[in-house]
């Protein structure tokens, strides 16, 4: 399926660059809406029978999660490396605790950049403050109290 900026979608008149198949993510991307072009391609795909596997009952597999929040497993610089590659580090002069802004002084892309992703839950972003986009699960108790969870 082509991205919404592809020539195949020009005839469909994609008016908003913020749908599921947008070529890039930004703060306004709506990952729950299909453009007219993407609706056409996904409908054709499903109507030809290629989506029949979606009717199969999924296998039940346990997916054990680590007991720590991801921000405790991966510090902010490691998060930058996972997104932008080796040598990437957090930008020191960008607003902390919100979107993850990273730079890579050794790479082709110098300067700070973002994919508008939040810091991983549990990342210490200010002394004594951790980022959280999660609803607090029950049973955390005092273990996470120092992070405000």
CSV table of N, CA and C in Angstrom, one decimal:
chain,number,residue,atom,x,y,z
A,1,UNK,N,0.9,-1.2,0.0
A,1,UNK,CA,0.0,0.0,0.0
A,1,UNK,C,0.9,1.2,0.0
A,2,UNK,N,0.6,2.2,-0.9
A,2,UNK,CA,1.5,3.4,-1.0
A,2,UNK,C,1.2,4.3,0.2
A,3,UNK,N,2.2,5.1,0.5
A,3,UNK,CA,2.0,6.2,1.4
A,3,UNK,C,1.1,7.3,0.8
A,4,UNK,N,0.5,8.1,1.5
A,4,UNK,CA,-0.4,9.1,1.0
A,4,UNK,C,0.2,10.2,0.1
A,5,UNK,N,1.6,10.3,0.1
A,5,UNK,CA,2.2,11.3,-0.8
A,5,UNK,C,2.7,10.6,-2.1
A,6,UNK,N,2.4,9.4,-2.2
A,6,UNK,CA,2.8,8.6,-3.5
A,6,UNK,C,2.0,9.1,-4.6
A,7,UNK,N,2.6,9.1,-5.8
A,7,UNK,CA,1.9,9.5,-7.1
A,7,UNK,C,0.6,8.7,-7.3
A,8,UNK,N,0.5,7.4,-6.8
A,8,UNK,CA,-0.7,6.7,-6.9
A,8,UNK,C,-1.9,7.3,-6.1
A,9,UNK,N,-1.6,8.1,-5.2
A,9,UNK,CA,-2.6,8.7,-4.3
A,9,UNK,C,-3.0,10.1,-4.8
A,10,UNK,N,-2.2,10.6,-5.7
A,10,UNK,CA,-2.5,12.0,-6.2
A,10,UNK,C,-3.9,12.1,-6.8
A,11,UNK,N,-4.3,11.1,-7.5
A,11,UNK,CA,-5.6,11.1,-8.2
A,11,UNK,C,-6.8,11.1,-7.1
A,12,UNK,N,-6.5,10.5,-6.0
A,12,UNK,CA,-7.5,10.4,-4.9
A,12,UNK,C,-7.6,11.8,-4.2
A,13,UNK,N,-6.7,12.7,-4.4
A,13,UNK,CA,-6.8,14.0,-3.8
A,13,UNK,C,-6.7,14.0,-2.3
A,14,UNK,N,-5.6,13.4,-1.8
A,14,UNK,CA,-5.4,13.4,-0.3
A,14,UNK,C,-5.2,14.8,0.2
A,15,UNK,N,-6.1,15.2,1.0
A,15,UNK,CA,-6.1,16.6,1.5
A,15,UNK,C,-5.4,16.8,2.8
A,16,UNK,N,-5.3,15.8,3.6
A,16,UNK,CA,-4.7,15.9,4.9
A,16,UNK,C,-3.5,15.0,5.0
A,17,UNK,N,-2.3,15.5,5.4
A,17,UNK,CA,-1.1,14.6,5.5
A,17,UNK,C,-1.0,13.9,6.8
A,18,UNK,N,-2.1,13.8,7.5
A,18,UNK,CA,-2.1,13.3,8.9
A,18,UNK,C,-2.8,12.0,9.1
A,19,UNK,N,-2.9,11.1,8.1
A,19,UNK,CA,-3.6,9.8,8.3
A,19,UNK,C,-2.6,8.7,8.6
A,20,UNK,N,-3.2,7.5,8.6
A,20,UNK,CA,-2.4,6.3,8.9
A,20,UNK,C,-1.2,6.2,8.0
A,21,UNK,N,-1.4,6.4,6.8
A,21,UNK,CA,-0.3,6.2,5.8
A,21,UNK,C,0.4,7.5,5.4
A,22,UNK,N,0.4,8.4,6.3
A,22,UNK,CA,1.2,9.7,6.1
A,22,UNK,C,2.7,9.3,5.9
A,23,UNK,N,3.4,10.0,5.1
A,23,UNK,CA,4.9,9.6,4.9
A,23,UNK,C,5.7,9.9,6.2
A,24,UNK,N,5.3,10.8,7.0
A,24,UNK,CA,6.0,11.0,8.3
A,24,UNK,C,5.1,11.3,9.4
A,25,UNK,N,5.5,11.1,10.6
A,25,UNK,CA,4.7,11.4,11.8
A,25,UNK,C,5.0,12.8,12.2
A,26,UNK,N,3.9,13.4,12.7
A,26,UNK,CA,4.1,14.7,13.4
A,26,UNK,C,3.1,14.7,14.6
A,27,UNK,N,3.1,15.8,15.3
A,27,UNK,CA,2.3,16.0,16.4
A,27,UNK,C,0.8,15.8,16.1
A,28,UNK,N,0.4,16.2,14.9
A,28,UNK,CA,-1.0,16.2,14.5
A,28,UNK,C,-1.4,14.9,13.8
A,29,UNK,N,-0.5,13.9,13.6
A,29,UNK,CA,-0.8,12.7,12.9
A,29,UNK,C,-2.0,12.0,13.7
A,30,UNK,N,-3.0,11.5,12.9
A,30,UNK,CA,-4.1,10.8,13.5
A,30,UNK,C,-3.9,9.4,13.0
A,31,UNK,N,-3.4,8.5,13.9
A,31,UNK,CA,-3.1,7.1,13.4
A,31,UNK,C,-4.3,6.3,13.3
A,32,UNK,N,-5.5,6.8,13.6
A,32,UNK,CA,-6.8,6.0,13.5
A,32,UNK,C,-7.6,6.4,12.3
A,33,UNK,N,-7.2,7.2,11.4
A,33,UNK,CA,-8.0,7.6,10.3
A,33,UNK,C,-7.2,7.2,9.0
A,34,UNK,N,-8.0,6.6,8.1
A,34,UNK,CA,-7.5,6.3,6.7
A,34,UNK,C,-7.8,7.4,5.8
A,35,UNK,N,-6.9,7.7,4.9
A,35,UNK,CA,-7.2,8.6,3.8
A,35,UNK,C,-8.1,7.9,2.8
A,36,UNK,N,-8.6,8.7,1.9
A,36,UNK,CA,-9.5,8.1,0.8
A,36,UNK,C,-8.7,7.1,0.0
A,37,UNK,N,-7.4,7.4,-0.3
A,37,UNK,CA,-6.5,6.6,-1.1
A,37,UNK,C,-6.3,5.3,-0.3
A,38,UNK,N,-5.9,5.4,0.9
A,38,UNK,CA,-5.6,4.2,1.7
A,38,UNK,C,-6.8,3.3,1.9
A,39,UNK,N,-8.0,3.9,2.1
A,39,UNK,CA,-9.2,3.1,2.2
A,39,UNK,C,-9.4,2.3,0.9
A,40,UNK,N,-9.2,2.9,-0.2
A,40,UNK,CA,-9.3,2.2,-1.5
A,40,UNK,C,-8.4,1.0,-1.6
A,41,UNK,N,-7.1,1.2,-1.2
A,41,UNK,CA,-6.2,0.1,-1.3
A,41,UNK,C,-6.4,-1.0,-0.3
A,42,UNK,N,-6.8,-0.6,0.9
A,42,UNK,CA,-7.0,-1.7,1.9
A,42,UNK,C,-8.3,-2.4,1.6
A,43,UNK,N,-9.3,-1.7,1.0
A,43,UNK,CA,-10.5,-2.4,0.6
A,43,UNK,C,-10.3,-3.4,-0.5
A,44,UNK,N,-9.5,-2.9,-1.5
A,44,UNK,CA,-9.2,-3.8,-2.6
A,44,UNK,C,-8.4,-5.1,-2.1
A,45,UNK,N,-7.5,-4.9,-1.2
A,45,UNK,CA,-6.7,-6.0,-0.6
A,45,UNK,C,-7.6,-7.0,0.1
A,46,UNK,N,-8.5,-6.5,0.9
A,46,UNK,CA,-9.4,-7.4,1.6
A,46,UNK,C,-10.5,-8.0,0.7
A,47,UNK,N,-11.0,-7.3,-0.2
A,47,UNK,CA,-12.0,-7.8,-1.1
A,47,UNK,C,-11.5,-8.9,-2.0
A,48,UNK,N,-10.2,-9.0,-2.3
A,48,UNK,CA,-9.6,-10.0,-3.1
A,48,UNK,C,-9.2,-11.3,-2.3
A,49,UNK,N,-9.5,-11.3,-1.0
A,49,UNK,CA,-9.4,-12.5,-0.2
A,49,UNK,C,-8.1,-12.6,0.6
A,50,UNK,N,-7.2,-11.6,0.4
A,50,UNK,CA,-5.9,-11.7,1.1
A,50,UNK,C,-6.0,-11.5,2.6
A,51,UNK,N,-7.1,-11.0,3.1
A,51,UNK,CA,-7.2,-10.8,4.5
A,51,UNK,C,-7.9,-11.9,5.2
A,52,UNK,N,-8.2,-13.0,4.6
A,52,UNK,CA,-8.9,-14.1,5.2
A,52,UNK,C,-8.3,-14.6,6.5
A,53,UNK,N,-7.0,-14.5,6.6
A,53,UNK,CA,-6.3,-14.9,7.8
A,53,UNK,C,-6.7,-14.1,9.0
A,54,UNK,N,-7.2,-13.0,8.8
A,54,UNK,CA,-7.7,-12.1,9.9
A,54,UNK,C,-8.9,-12.8,10.6
A,55,UNK,N,-9.6,-13.7,9.9
A,55,UNK,CA,-10.7,-14.4,10.5
A,55,UNK,C,-10.3,-15.6,11.4
A,56,UNK,N,-9.1,-16.0,11.3
A,56,UNK,CA,-8.6,-17.1,12.1
A,56,UNK,C,-8.5,-16.7,13.6
A,57,UNK,N,-8.9,-17.6,14.4
A,57,UNK,CA,-8.8,-17.4,15.9
A,57,UNK,C,-7.3,-17.2,16.2
A,58,UNK,N,-6.9,-16.1,16.9
A,58,UNK,CA,-5.5,-15.9,17.3
A,58,UNK,C,-5.0,-16.9,18.3
A,59,UNK,N,-3.8,-17.2,18.2
A,59,UNK,CA,-3.2,-18.1,19.2
A,59,UNK,C,-3.1,-17.4,20.5
A,60,UNK,N,-3.3,-18.1,21.6
A,60,UNK,CA,-3.2,-17.5,22.9
A,60,UNK,C,-1.7,-17.8,23.4
A,61,UNK,N,-1.0,-16.7,23.4
A,61,UNK,CA,0.4,-16.9,23.9
A,61,UNK,C,0.7,-15.9,25.0
A,62,UNK,N,1.3,-16.3,26.1
A,62,UNK,CA,1.6,-15.3,27.1
A,62,UNK,C,2.8,-14.5,26.7
A,63,UNK,N,2.7,-13.2,27.0
A,63,UNK,CA,3.8,-12.3,26.7
A,63,UNK,C,4.2,-11.7,28.0
A,64,UNK,N,5.2,-12.3,28.6
A,64,UNK,CA,5.6,-11.8,29.9
A,64,UNK,C,6.3,-10.4,29.8
A,65,UNK,N,5.9,-9.5,30.6
A,65,UNK,CA,6.5,-8.2,30.6
A,65,UNK,C,7.5,-8.1,31.7
A,66,UNK,N,8.6,-7.3,31.5
A,66,UNK,CA,9.5,-7.1,32.6
A,66,UNK,C,8.8,-6.4,33.8
A,67,UNK,N,9.3,-6.6,35.0
A,67,UNK,CA,8.7,-6.0,36.1
A,67,UNK,C,8.9,-4.5,36.2
A,68,UNK,N,9.9,-4.0,35.5
A,68,UNK,CA,10.3,-2.6,35.5
A,68,UNK,C,9.6,-1.9,34.3
A,69,UNK,N,9.3,-0.6,34.5
A,69,UNK,CA,8.8,0.2,33.4
A,69,UNK,C,10.0,0.4,32.3
A,70,UNK,N,9.6,0.6,31.1
A,70,UNK,CA,10.7,0.6,30.0
A,70,UNK,C,11.7,1.7,30.2
A,71,UNK,N,11.3,2.8,30.8
A,71,UNK,CA,12.2,3.9,31.1
A,71,UNK,C,13.3,3.6,32.1
A,72,UNK,N,13.0,2.6,32.9
A,72,UNK,CA,14.0,2.1,33.9
A,72,UNK,C,15.0,1.1,33.2
A,73,UNK,N,14.5,0.5,32.2
A,73,UNK,CA,15.3,-0.5,31.5
A,73,UNK,C,16.2,0.2,30.4
A,74,UNK,N,15.7,1.3,29.8
A,74,UNK,CA,16.4,2.0,28.8
A,74,UNK,C,16.5,3.5,29.1
A,75,UNK,N,17.7,4.0,29.4
A,75,UNK,CA,17.8,5.4,29.7
A,75,UNK,C,17.5,6.2,28.5
A,76,UNK,N,17.4,7.5,28.7
A,76,UNK,CA,16.9,8.4,27.6
A,76,UNK,C,17.9,8.4,26.4
A,77,UNK,N,19.2,8.2,26.6
A,77,UNK,CA,20.1,8.2,25.5
A,77,UNK,C,19.9,6.8,24.7
A,78,UNK,N,19.7,5.8,25.4
A,78,UNK,CA,19.4,4.5,24.8
A,78,UNK,C,18.1,4.6,23.9
A,79,UNK,N,17.1,5.3,24.5
A,79,UNK,CA,15.9,5.4,23.7
A,79,UNK,C,16.2,6.2,22.4
A,80,UNK,N,17.0,7.2,22.5
A,80,UNK,CA,17.4,8.0,21.3
A,80,UNK,C,18.1,7.0,20.3
A,81,UNK,N,19.0,6.2,20.8
A,81,UNK,CA,19.7,5.2,19.9
A,81,UNK,C,18.8,4.3,19.2
A,82,UNK,N,17.8,3.8,20.0
A,82,UNK,CA,16.8,2.9,19.4
A,82,UNK,C,16.0,3.5,18.3
A,83,UNK,N,15.8,4.8,18.4
A,83,UNK,CA,15.0,5.5,17.4
A,83,UNK,C,15.8,6.0,16.2
A,84,UNK,N,17.0,6.6,16.5
A,84,UNK,CA,17.8,7.3,15.5
A,84,UNK,C,19.1,6.7,15.2
A,85,UNK,N,19.5,5.6,15.9
A,85,UNK,CA,20.7,4.9,15.6
A,85,UNK,C,21.8,5.2,16.6
A,86,UNK,N,22.9,4.4,16.5
A,86,UNK,CA,24.0,4.5,17.5
A,86,UNK,C,24.6,5.9,17.5
A,87,UNK,N,25.0,6.3,18.7
A,87,UNK,CA,25.6,7.6,18.9
A,87,UNK,C,24.6,8.7,19.2
A,88,UNK,N,23.3,8.5,19.0
A,88,UNK,CA,22.3,9.5,19.3
A,88,UNK,C,22.1,9.7,20.8
A,89,UNK,N,21.9,10.9,21.2
A,89,UNK,CA,21.7,11.3,22.6
A,89,UNK,C,20.6,12.3,22.7
A,90,UNK,N,20.1,12.4,23.9
A,90,UNK,CA,19.0,13.4,24.1
A,90,UNK,C,19.5,14.8,23.9
A,91,UNK,N,18.7,15.7,23.3
A,91,UNK,CA,19.1,17.1,23.2
A,91,UNK,C,19.0,17.8,24.6
A,92,UNK,N,20.1,18.4,25.0
A,92,UNK,CA,20.0,18.9,26.4
A,92,UNK,C,19.2,20.2,26.5
A,93,UNK,N,18.9,20.9,25.4
A,93,UNK,CA,18.3,22.2,25.5
A,93,UNK,C,16.8,22.1,25.1
A,94,UNK,N,16.2,21.0,24.9
A,94,UNK,CA,14.8,20.8,24.6
A,94,UNK,C,14.0,20.6,25.8
A,95,UNK,N,12.7,20.9,25.8
A,95,UNK,CA,11.8,20.7,26.9
A,95,UNK,C,11.9,19.2,27.4
A,96,UNK,N,12.1,19.0,28.6
A,96,UNK,CA,12.2,17.6,29.1
A,96,UNK,C,10.9,17.1,29.5
A,97,UNK,N,10.8,15.8,29.5
A,97,UNK,CA,9.6,15.0,30.0
A,97,UNK,C,8.5,15.0,28.9
A,98,UNK,N,8.6,15.6,27.8
A,98,UNK,CA,7.5,15.6,26.8
A,98,UNK,C,7.9,14.7,25.6
A,99,UNK,N,8.1,15.3,24.5
A,99,UNK,CA,8.6,14.5,23.3
A,99,UNK,C,10.1,14.3,23.4
A,100,UNK,N,10.5,13.2,22.9
A,100,UNK,CA,11.9,12.8,22.9
A,100,UNK,C,12.6,13.5,21.7
A,101,UNK,N,13.5,14.4,22.0
A,101,UNK,CA,14.3,15.1,21.0
A,101,UNK,C,15.7,14.6,21.1
A,102,UNK,N,16.3,14.2,20.0
A,102,UNK,CA,17.6,13.6,20.0
A,102,UNK,C,18.5,14.2,19.0
A,103,UNK,N,19.8,14.1,19.2
A,103,UNK,CA,20.8,14.5,18.1
A,103,UNK,C,21.8,13.5,18.0
A,104,UNK,N,22.5,13.5,16.9
A,104,UNK,CA,23.6,12.6,16.6
A,104,UNK,C,24.7,13.4,16.0
A,105,UNK,N,25.7,13.7,16.8
A,105,UNK,CA,26.8,14.5,16.3
A,105,UNK,C,27.7,13.9,15.3
A,106,UNK,N,27.6,12.5,15.2
A,106,UNK,CA,28.5,11.8,14.3
A,106,UNK,C,27.7,11.5,13.0
A,107,UNK,N,26.4,11.6,13.0
A,107,UNK,CA,25.6,11.1,11.8
A,107,UNK,C,25.5,12.2,10.8
A,108,UNK,N,24.8,11.8,9.7
A,108,UNK,CA,24.5,12.8,8.6
A,108,UNK,C,23.5,13.8,9.0
A,109,UNK,N,22.6,13.5,10.0
A,109,UNK,CA,21.6,14.4,10.4
A,109,UNK,C,22.1,15.1,11.7
A,110,UNK,N,22.6,16.3,11.6
A,110,UNK,CA,23.1,17.0,12.8
A,110,UNK,C,22.0,17.9,13.3
A,111,UNK,N,22.0,18.2,14.6
A,111,UNK,CA,21.0,19.0,15.2
A,111,UNK,C,19.9,18.1,15.8
A,112,UNK,N,19.0,18.7,16.5
A,112,UNK,CA,18.0,18.0,17.2
A,112,UNK,C,16.8,17.6,16.3
A,113,UNK,N,16.3,16.4,16.5
A,113,UNK,CA,15.1,16.0,15.7
A,113,UNK,C,14.3,15.1,16.6
A,114,UNK,N,13.0,14.9,16.2
A,114,UNK,CA,12.1,14.1,16.9
A,114,UNK,C,11.2,13.3,16.0
A,115,UNK,N,10.6,12.3,16.5
A,115,UNK,CA,9.5,11.6,15.8
A,115,UNK,C,8.2,11.7,16.6
A,116,UNK,N,8.3,12.7,17.5
A,116,UNK,CA,7.1,13.1,18.3
A,116,UNK,C,6.6,12.0,19.2
A,117,UNK,N,7.5,11.1,19.6
A,117,UNK,CA,7.2,10.1,20.6
A,117,UNK,C,7.5,10.6,22.0
A,118,UNK,N,6.7,10.1,23.0
A,118,UNK,CA,7.0,10.5,24.3
A,118,UNK,C,8.2,9.8,24.9
A,119,UNK,N,8.7,10.2,26.0
A,119,UNK,CA,9.8,9.5,26.7
A,119,UNK,C,9.1,8.2,27.2
A,120,UNK,N,9.9,7.1,27.3
A,120,UNK,CA,9.3,5.9,27.7
A,120,UNK,C,8.9,6.0,29.2
A,121,UNK,N,7.7,5.4,29.5
A,121,UNK,CA,7.2,5.5,30.9
A,121,UNK,C,8.3,5.0,31.9
A,122,UNK,N,8.4,5.8,32.9
A,122,UNK,CA,9.4,5.5,34.0
A,122,UNK,C,10.7,6.2,33.8
A,123,UNK,N,11.0,6.9,32.6
A,123,UNK,CA,12.2,7.6,32.4
A,123,UNK,C,12.3,8.7,33.4
A,124,UNK,N,13.4,8.8,34.1
A,124,UNK,CA,13.6,10.0,35.0
A,124,UNK,C,13.9,11.2,34.1
A,125,UNK,N,13.0,12.1,34.1
A,125,UNK,CA,13.2,13.3,33.2
A,125,UNK,C,13.5,14.6,33.9
A,126,UNK,N,13.3,14.6,35.2
A,126,UNK,CA,13.7,15.7,36.1
A,126,UNK,C,14.0,15.0,37.4
A,127,UNK,N,14.9,15.6,38.2
A,127,UNK,CA,15.2,14.9,39.5
A,127,UNK,C,13.9,14.6,40.2
A,128,UNK,N,13.6,13.3,40.5
A,128,UNK,CA,12.5,12.9,41.2
A,128,UNK,C,11.2,12.8,40.5
A,129,UNK,N,11.2,13.1,39.1
A,129,UNK,CA,10.0,13.1,38.3
A,129,UNK,C,10.2,12.1,37.1
A,130,UNK,N,9.3,11.2,36.9
A,130,UNK,CA,9.4,10.3,35.8
A,130,UNK,C,8.2,10.6,34.8
A,131,UNK,N,8.5,10.3,33.6
A,131,UNK,CA,7.5,10.5,32.5
A,131,UNK,C,6.5,9.3,32.7
A,132,UNK,N,5.2,9.6,32.3
A,132,UNK,CA,4.2,8.6,32.3
A,132,UNK,C,3.1,9.0,31.4
A,133,UNK,N,2.8,8.1,30.5
A,133,UNK,CA,1.6,8.2,29.6
A,133,UNK,C,0.7,7.1,29.9
A,134,UNK,N,1.0,6.3,30.9
A,134,UNK,CA,0.1,5.2,31.3
A,134,UNK,C,-0.9,5.6,32.4
A,135,UNK,N,-2.0,4.8,32.4
A,135,UNK,CA,-2.9,4.9,33.5
A,135,UNK,C,-2.2,4.0,34.6
A,136,UNK,N,-2.2,4.4,35.8
A,136,UNK,CA,-1.5,3.7,36.8
A,136,UNK,C,-2.2,2.4,37.1
A,137,UNK,N,-1.4,1.3,36.8
A,137,UNK,CA,-2.0,-0.1,37.1
A,137,UNK,C,-2.1,-0.3,38.6
A,138,UNK,N,-3.1,-1.1,39.0
A,138,UNK,CA,-3.2,-1.3,40.5
A,138,UNK,C,-2.1,-2.3,40.8
A,139,UNK,N,-1.7,-2.3,42.1
A,139,UNK,CA,-0.7,-3.2,42.6
A,139,UNK,C,0.7,-2.7,42.6
A,140,UNK,N,1.0,-1.5,42.1
A,140,UNK,CA,2.3,-1.0,42.1
A,140,UNK,C,2.9,-0.6,43.5
A,141,UNK,N,2.0,-0.1,44.3
A,141,UNK,CA,2.3,0.2,45.7
A,141,UNK,C,3.5,1.1,45.8
A,142,UNK,N,4.3,1.0,46.9
A,142,UNK,CA,5.4,1.9,47.2
A,142,UNK,C,6.5,1.8,46.2
A,143,UNK,N,6.6,0.7,45.5
A,143,UNK,CA,7.7,0.4,44.6
A,143,UNK,C,7.9,1.6,43.6
A,144,UNK,N,6.8,2.2,43.1
A,144,UNK,CA,6.9,3.3,42.1
A,144,UNK,C,6.6,4.7,42.7
A,145,UNK,N,6.4,4.7,44.0
A,145,UNK,CA,6.0,6.0,44.6
A,145,UNK,C,7.0,7.1,44.3
A,146,UNK,N,8.3,6.8,44.3
A,146,UNK,CA,9.3,7.9,44.1
A,146,UNK,C,9.2,8.5,42.7
A,147,UNK,N,8.5,7.8,41.8
A,147,UNK,CA,8.4,8.3,40.5
A,147,UNK,C,7.0,9.0,40.3
A,148,UNK,N,6.2,9.0,41.3
A,148,UNK,CA,4.9,9.7,41.2
A,148,UNK,C,3.9,8.8,40.6
A,149,UNK,N,4.1,7.5,40.6
A,149,UNK,CA,3.1,6.6,39.9
A,149,UNK,C,2.3,5.9,41.0
